[in-house]
Amino acid sequence: MTDVLIVGATGGREAALEQAIKLSKNVNKVVVFKDLKEGLKQFSDSKNKPFVIIGPEHSLVDGLADDLRSQGYKVFGVSAKAAQYEASKAATVQLAIRAGVTHPNTYIAKGANFAKNALKYVQDHNANSYVIKADGLAAGKGVYLPDTKQESLEIVNGLIDGSYAGGAGAKVINFAMRRRGPEVSAMVVVGQSPEDYVILPLSQDHKRAKDKDKGPNTGGMGAYAPVPSSIVSAGQYKKIDDMAAKLLAQMHKDGIEYKGGVMYLGLMMDEKLGGDPTLIEINVRFGDPETQVILPLLNYAGVDVYELLYIAATKGGIKSYMNNYGAIKNYAAITVCLAANGYGYTDTPQKGDVIYGLNNKYSGVTVQMASVTNNGDIKTNGGRVLYVSAAAKSVKDAANIVYKAIGDKPDGKKIFFNDMQYRHDIGWQAR
Ligand code: GLY
């Protein structure tokens, strides 16, 4: 039996990891801690070191996985060197070029004349022909789709002076040609060699705040998996698989061992390419909220998520391990985010509302807490408050299960808090 420490802020992703890992018959105790030292203290009585799963990208970029491995811990999470692809979008573009992987043409403003070149790019191009991407880590906030030159100038000046995207983009700004088409997330668990990887079921995040993809972009209002063949055909899936293989092989050739972690490929099924995939970004950790659908789906299909991650992090061989689970393709899952009033519209969404209905059992439903306080009553404490998730035989069935657990009044019969906002159409693409 193993103990497991998940390092990361308590959020939907970490809650989903905790729930999935707890289901393993091989796991003794699981805890989630933002602070590594505090987390390790929970196991001070144990003679064995816990298996450590690292949630957020910044810890990986800061080299936490390397540090822990050098101290003899078994760790799921990639090295700092490998994490550069999330830390720098320019590094991903350069990797994609070397690997021969389709990606949007990108102008990278950097170096001595960085600011001058970035502003010249804005002057010379139509604002709606490109996407502006700050180069560093920006907690999902460094991507901009300007409509006008004026707007673009404001963004680029804000990036240059460090007042936008938390300072990411103050040295390097990427201008990626704007593409159109549905976005798809491919989370690839990588074992101990470039060939040893498994693509988890493809999913789609729903970034806009309102139904029918209206309203502002958010961190993600829900997700579903798998993606139907009307969006990713068998031929297009093969291209995604080729892309993963080429990227891992190229990293290996470049002397970067991407292993024992997740490679999240943010893809667009590009209308101009007949719906074929183009690589938008690489993230080096599980997606949020995609994890809230993928892990329940794996559990539903009988996969021991702990075992999968442990094998990936240690001896490798996940491709053959997952071959035992061919039936995954017969299952589906969705997750719906219940967000606080103002989320997506203001930086200070409403807090402090009591959340009702959490003590009930909703058949087939799991709830992942993200931004809550728990001092007697469980109350809202931020934008994305919690996720309601379910897995079933189809997206439609999973959606029915989830939406039945969400209420519209504080009677305690269903999950509800005052002024909550959520999307009613998560997974519409597959329902
Ligand atoms: N759902 C997008 C991300 O995790 O980056």
XYZ file of C-alpha atoms and ligand atoms in Angstrom:
436
model
C 0.000 0.000 0.000
C 1.295 3.439 -0.908
C 0.686 6.894 0.495
C 0.090 9.665 -2.013
C 0.749 13.384 -1.721
C -0.827 15.610 -4.353
C 0.951 18.953 -4.427
C -1.262 21.782 -5.607
C -3.813 24.355 -4.590
C -7.137 22.852 -3.684
C -8.943 23.208 -6.978
C -11.195 21.142 -9.194
C -8.281 19.342 -10.816
C -6.595 18.351 -7.573
C -9.934 17.314 -6.055
C -10.562 15.048 -9.059
C -7.086 13.561 -8.720
C -7.638 12.922 -5.022
C -10.988 11.219 -5.638
C -9.639 9.049 -8.430
C -6.507 8.014 -6.524
C -8.532 7.203 -3.384
C -10.423 4.551 -5.325
C -7.270 2.495 -5.803
C -6.977 -0.655 -3.728
C -3.211 -0.041 -3.632
C -3.407 3.323 -1.886
C -3.389 3.869 1.840
C -3.729 7.613 2.434
C -4.070 10.538 -0.009
C -3.703 14.211 0.840
C -3.650 17.423 -1.186
C -1.393 20.234 -0.024
C -0.324 23.470 -1.612
C 2.754 23.604 0.547
C 5.139 20.691 0.033
C 6.551 20.755 3.568
C 3.086 20.731 5.115
C 2.131 17.888 2.822
C 5.185 15.791 3.678
C 4.516 16.328 7.402
C 1.330 14.274 7.006
C 3.520 11.239 6.381
C 6.194 11.841 9.008
C 5.099 8.693 10.906
C 5.373 6.489 7.865
C 8.577 4.625 7.059
C 7.988 4.876 3.295
C 8.114 8.067 1.301
C 4.771 9.009 -0.321
C 4.340 8.930 -4.073
C 4.105 12.588 -5.099
C 1.846 13.881 -7.877
C 2.493 17.484 -8.846
C -0.604 19.385 -9.998
C 0.246 22.897 -11.199
C 2.660 23.993 -13.903
C 4.533 26.594 -11.845
C 5.836 23.921 -9.444
C 7.090 21.879 -12.391
C 8.685 24.917 -14.034
C 10.390 25.690 -10.707
C 11.943 22.201 -10.696
C 9.949 20.577 -7.894
C 9.883 17.198 -9.653
C 13.678 17.275 -10.097
C 14.256 18.244 -6.446
C 12.034 15.490 -5.123
C 13.509 12.838 -7.413
C 16.996 13.782 -6.281
C 15.812 13.140 -2.711
C 14.608 9.652 -3.617
C 10.890 10.357 -4.047
C 8.879 8.734 -6.790
C 7.158 11.580 -8.596
C 4.524 12.028 -11.277
C 5.407 15.300 -12.989
C 7.952 16.337 -15.594
C 11.353 17.943 -15.076
C 11.926 21.699 -15.202
C 13.640 21.267 -18.565
C 10.585 19.531 -19.988
C 8.263 22.090 -18.370
C 9.771 24.852 -20.530
C 7.121 24.164 -23.181
C 4.456 25.618 -20.942
C 6.745 28.295 -19.516
C 7.539 29.555 -23.024
C 5.139 29.446 -25.925
C 8.040 30.395 -28.191
C 9.823 27.186 -27.111
C 6.747 25.202 -28.205
C 6.656 26.937 -31.591
C 10.337 26.168 -32.147
C 9.816 22.555 -31.071
C 6.833 22.189 -33.437
C 8.928 23.520 -36.322
C 11.776 21.074 -35.610
C 9.341 18.176 -35.143
C 7.404 18.965 -38.337
C 4.160 19.342 -36.399
C 1.378 21.547 -37.790
C 0.996 24.753 -35.788
C -0.117 28.311 -36.578
C 2.640 30.433 -38.144
C 3.971 32.599 -35.365
C 6.017 35.775 -35.223
C 8.089 35.855 -32.034
C 9.097 39.343 -30.856
C 12.139 38.990 -28.588
C 15.675 40.205 -28.024
C 17.132 43.706 -27.990
C 14.450 45.308 -30.199
C 11.633 43.266 -28.707
C 9.304 46.167 -27.881
C 9.903 47.999 -31.165
C 9.354 44.809 -33.186
C 6.188 43.880 -31.290
C 4.671 47.329 -31.876
C 5.703 47.271 -35.547
C 3.981 43.899 -35.953
C 0.784 45.433 -34.579
C 1.057 48.411 -36.967
C 1.627 46.147 -39.986
C -1.132 43.560 -39.451
C -4.907 43.415 -39.120
C -5.737 42.921 -35.454
C -8.105 40.040 -36.143
C -5.510 38.083 -38.115
C -3.481 37.014 -35.053
C -3.623 35.953 -31.416
C -1.298 37.667 -28.928
C 0.392 35.278 -26.494
C 2.507 36.452 -23.584
C 5.475 34.133 -23.386
C 5.727 33.250 -19.678
C 3.373 31.526 -17.243
C 0.242 33.601 -16.886
C -2.220 31.266 -15.138
C -4.321 31.029 -18.303
C -4.499 34.797 -18.696
C -1.801 35.518 -21.275
C -3.754 34.976 -24.510
C -5.571 37.835 -26.237
C -7.750 38.044 -29.349
C -7.896 41.746 -30.215
C -10.527 43.096 -32.635
C -8.935 46.448 -33.389
C -5.457 47.913 -33.755
C -6.177 50.221 -30.831
C -7.054 47.296 -28.589
C -4.002 45.398 -29.762
C -1.714 48.361 -29.012
C -3.135 48.613 -25.514
C -2.498 44.906 -24.898
C 1.001 44.897 -26.341
C 1.986 48.047 -24.441
C 0.572 46.495 -21.265
C 2.602 43.336 -21.861
C 5.770 45.307 -22.571
C 5.478 47.372 -19.383
C 4.598 44.265 -17.343
C 1.153 45.464 -16.255
C -0.685 42.718 -18.220
C -0.620 38.931 -17.706
C 1.202 39.235 -14.388
C 4.398 40.306 -16.148
C 4.478 37.358 -18.568
C 5.206 38.845 -21.972
C 7.493 41.592 -20.655
C 10.384 40.099 -22.664
C 8.867 37.916 -25.386
C 5.508 38.201 -27.171
C 4.190 35.674 -29.693
C 1.841 36.667 -32.510
C 0.231 33.444 -33.741
C -1.829 33.426 -36.898
C -5.487 33.188 -35.861
C -7.112 29.863 -36.754
C -10.732 28.825 -36.538
C -12.320 25.542 -35.581
C -13.286 23.532 -32.517
C -10.684 23.254 -29.776
C -9.836 19.828 -28.399
C -7.677 18.819 -25.433
C -5.484 15.743 -25.727
C -3.920 14.744 -22.417
C -1.076 12.383 -23.063
C 0.312 10.402 -20.128
C 3.985 9.751 -20.825
C 5.868 6.829 -19.316
C 9.615 6.345 -19.301
C 10.478 6.580 -23.000
C 9.279 8.714 -25.932
C 7.385 5.747 -27.374
C 5.652 4.910 -24.108
C 2.657 7.215 -24.053
C -1.115 6.943 -23.878
C -3.576 9.510 -25.166
C -6.420 9.732 -22.661
C -9.904 10.204 -24.148
C -10.086 13.512 -26.003
C -12.133 16.225 -24.315
C -13.487 19.711 -24.932
C -13.342 22.515 -22.405
C -16.118 25.169 -22.538
C -14.368 28.470 -21.988
C -17.172 30.989 -22.512
C -19.276 31.970 -19.509
C -22.707 31.564 -21.115
C -24.679 28.941 -23.027
C -24.103 28.724 -26.781
C -20.514 29.920 -26.288
C -21.591 33.464 -25.455
C -20.085 35.775 -22.851
C -16.468 36.328 -21.846
C -13.718 33.726 -21.809
C -13.236 32.048 -18.445
C -10.925 29.427 -16.969
C -13.458 26.783 -18.071
C -17.165 26.357 -17.277
C -17.245 22.642 -17.929
C -15.963 19.855 -20.113
C -16.970 16.533 -21.596
C -15.282 13.499 -23.086
C -14.905 11.753 -25.432
C -15.105 14.033 -28.453
C -17.418 12.686 -31.198
C -16.148 11.590 -34.598
C -17.957 14.572 -36.180
C -15.202 16.705 -34.591
C -12.280 14.264 -34.609
C -12.555 11.520 -37.231
C -10.498 8.323 -37.012
C -8.077 9.804 -39.570
C -7.732 13.016 -37.583
C -7.186 11.038 -34.384
C -4.307 9.283 -36.113
C -2.837 12.727 -36.892
C -3.062 13.678 -33.215
C -1.308 10.445 -32.321
C 1.423 11.188 -34.908
C 1.780 14.662 -33.448
C 2.308 13.311 -29.916
C 4.856 10.787 -31.200
C 6.755 13.398 -33.209
C 6.869 15.901 -30.347
C 8.167 13.340 -27.845
C 10.721 11.994 -30.322
C 11.954 15.509 -31.102
C 12.291 16.415 -27.415
C 14.328 13.239 -26.919
C 16.521 14.158 -29.907
C 16.997 17.615 -28.396
C 18.173 16.032 -25.137
C 14.989 16.742 -23.181
C 13.472 13.670 -21.533
C 9.762 14.282 -21.242
C 8.767 11.422 -18.971
C 6.718 10.422 -15.965
C 4.147 13.157 -16.448
C 1.428 14.614 -18.657
C 1.811 16.333 -21.984
C -1.372 18.287 -22.603
C -1.803 19.170 -26.262
C -4.143 22.104 -26.833
C -5.391 21.525 -30.371
C -7.580 23.262 -32.874
C -9.354 21.202 -35.503
C -8.556 23.786 -38.137
C -11.297 24.670 -40.647
C -8.686 25.766 -43.181
C -7.039 22.329 -42.929
C -10.309 20.459 -43.485
C -10.668 19.953 -39.732
C -7.189 18.517 -39.196
C -5.418 19.255 -35.918
C -3.069 22.168 -35.430
C -1.045 22.515 -32.242
C -2.026 25.615 -30.251
C -0.151 24.942 -27.031
C 1.589 22.393 -24.857
C 0.821 22.336 -21.156
C 2.851 20.167 -18.841
C 0.124 19.190 -16.345
C -3.413 17.899 -16.318
C -6.033 20.288 -17.691
C -8.622 21.961 -15.530
C -11.564 21.192 -15.906
C -10.678 18.362 -18.336
C -9.293 16.259 -15.465
C -12.732 16.344 -13.822
C -14.108 14.346 -16.771
C -11.177 12.197 -17.763
C -10.473 10.673 -14.365
C -14.102 9.717 -13.566
C -14.316 8.252 -17.059
C -11.188 6.165 -16.461
C -12.536 5.038 -13.091
C -15.879 4.145 -14.645
C -14.053 2.028 -17.216
C -12.215 0.247 -14.399
C -8.795 1.891 -14.760
C -6.816 2.286 -11.541
C -5.638 5.877 -12.004
C -3.044 5.579 -9.253
C -1.546 2.517 -10.938
C -1.458 4.263 -14.307
C 0.374 7.315 -12.934
C 2.675 5.218 -10.741
C 3.703 2.978 -13.634
C 4.263 6.051 -15.827
C 6.439 7.609 -13.117
C 8.491 4.511 -12.326
C 9.045 1.482 -14.530
C 7.069 2.604 -17.603
C 4.967 0.307 -19.785
C 1.728 2.282 -19.741
C 0.923 1.529 -23.356
C 0.600 -2.172 -22.615
C -1.060 -1.425 -19.245
C -3.790 0.567 -20.984
C -4.259 -2.102 -23.647
C -6.270 -3.952 -20.995
C -8.842 -1.157 -21.081
C -10.094 -1.123 -24.649
C -13.649 -0.555 -23.377
C -12.884 3.043 -22.369
C -14.177 4.174 -25.712
C -17.655 3.001 -24.713
C -17.912 5.478 -21.831
C -18.358 9.226 -21.472
C -18.313 11.933 -18.810
C -19.181 15.559 -18.236
C -18.405 18.126 -15.586
C -20.332 21.346 -14.969
C -18.785 24.249 -13.100
C -21.006 26.105 -10.648
C -19.466 29.563 -10.613
C -20.017 32.570 -8.393
C -21.908 35.643 -9.526
C -19.567 37.886 -11.513
C -17.123 35.143 -12.500
C -15.745 35.918 -15.956
C -16.931 39.529 -15.712
C -15.037 40.855 -12.705
C -11.884 39.975 -10.792
C -13.884 39.993 -7.549
C -16.762 37.540 -7.917
C -19.280 37.212 -5.081
C -18.103 35.226 -2.033
C -19.568 33.900 1.182
C -22.772 32.243 -0.083
C -23.807 29.034 1.685
C -23.764 26.004 -0.619
C -26.849 23.828 -0.113
C -27.495 20.209 -0.949
C -23.975 18.890 -0.514
C -24.957 16.274 2.049
C -27.295 14.461 -0.313
C -26.157 11.473 -2.344
C -26.801 11.941 -6.042
C -26.477 8.619 -7.748
C -23.480 8.574 -10.098
C -22.406 12.107 -9.236
C -19.089 13.300 -7.845
C -18.489 16.856 -6.654
C -15.084 18.514 -6.818
C -14.660 21.516 -4.552
C -12.578 24.325 -5.994
C -13.094 27.660 -4.202
C -14.903 27.159 -0.916
C -14.464 27.760 2.790
C -15.537 25.232 5.369
C -16.095 26.661 8.824
C -19.261 24.809 9.764
C -21.184 25.793 6.648
C -19.512 25.276 3.302
C -19.496 28.654 1.529
C -18.364 30.029 -1.806
C -14.939 31.636 -1.851
C -14.053 32.498 -5.439
C -14.977 32.331 -9.102
C -15.106 28.638 -9.975
C -16.732 27.317 -6.817
C -17.234 23.619 -7.521
C -17.745 21.048 -10.239
C -20.541 18.513 -10.551
C -19.377 15.522 -12.587
C -20.608 12.137 -13.771
C -19.566 9.305 -16.050
C -22.008 7.057 -17.905
C -22.491 5.176 -21.155
C -22.908 8.376 -23.185
C -22.447 12.130 -22.840
C -26.229 12.497 -22.892
C -26.667 10.079 -19.983
C -23.850 11.708 -18.024
C -25.403 15.156 -18.634
C -28.799 13.959 -17.380
C -27.205 12.683 -14.189
C -25.259 15.900 -13.549
C -28.001 18.397 -14.303
C -30.469 16.512 -12.073
C -28.196 17.233 -9.095
C -28.119 21.019 -9.699
C -30.938 22.994 -8.090
C -32.573 26.390 -8.369
C -33.461 27.086 -4.748
C -31.909 26.724 -1.295
C -34.105 23.818 -0.175
C -31.156 21.449 0.356
C -32.571 18.930 -2.113
C -30.074 19.780 -4.842
C -26.785 21.629 -5.088
C -27.403 25.359 -5.040
C -26.041 28.684 -3.852
C -27.405 32.175 -4.289
C -26.725 33.857 -7.639
C -24.744 30.892 -8.952
C -24.093 30.805 -12.673
C -23.498 27.730 -14.782
C -23.871 26.540 -18.320
C -26.812 24.330 -19.199
C -25.332 23.040 -22.429
C -22.047 21.394 -21.473
C -21.314 18.613 -23.930
C -23.860 19.912 -26.471
C -21.474 18.764 -29.192
C -22.103 15.139 -28.237
C -25.605 15.086 -26.721
N -8.552 23.794 -19.663
C -7.400 24.451 -20.098
C -6.186 24.192 -19.323
O -6.177 23.451 -18.371
O -5.159 24.743 -19.671
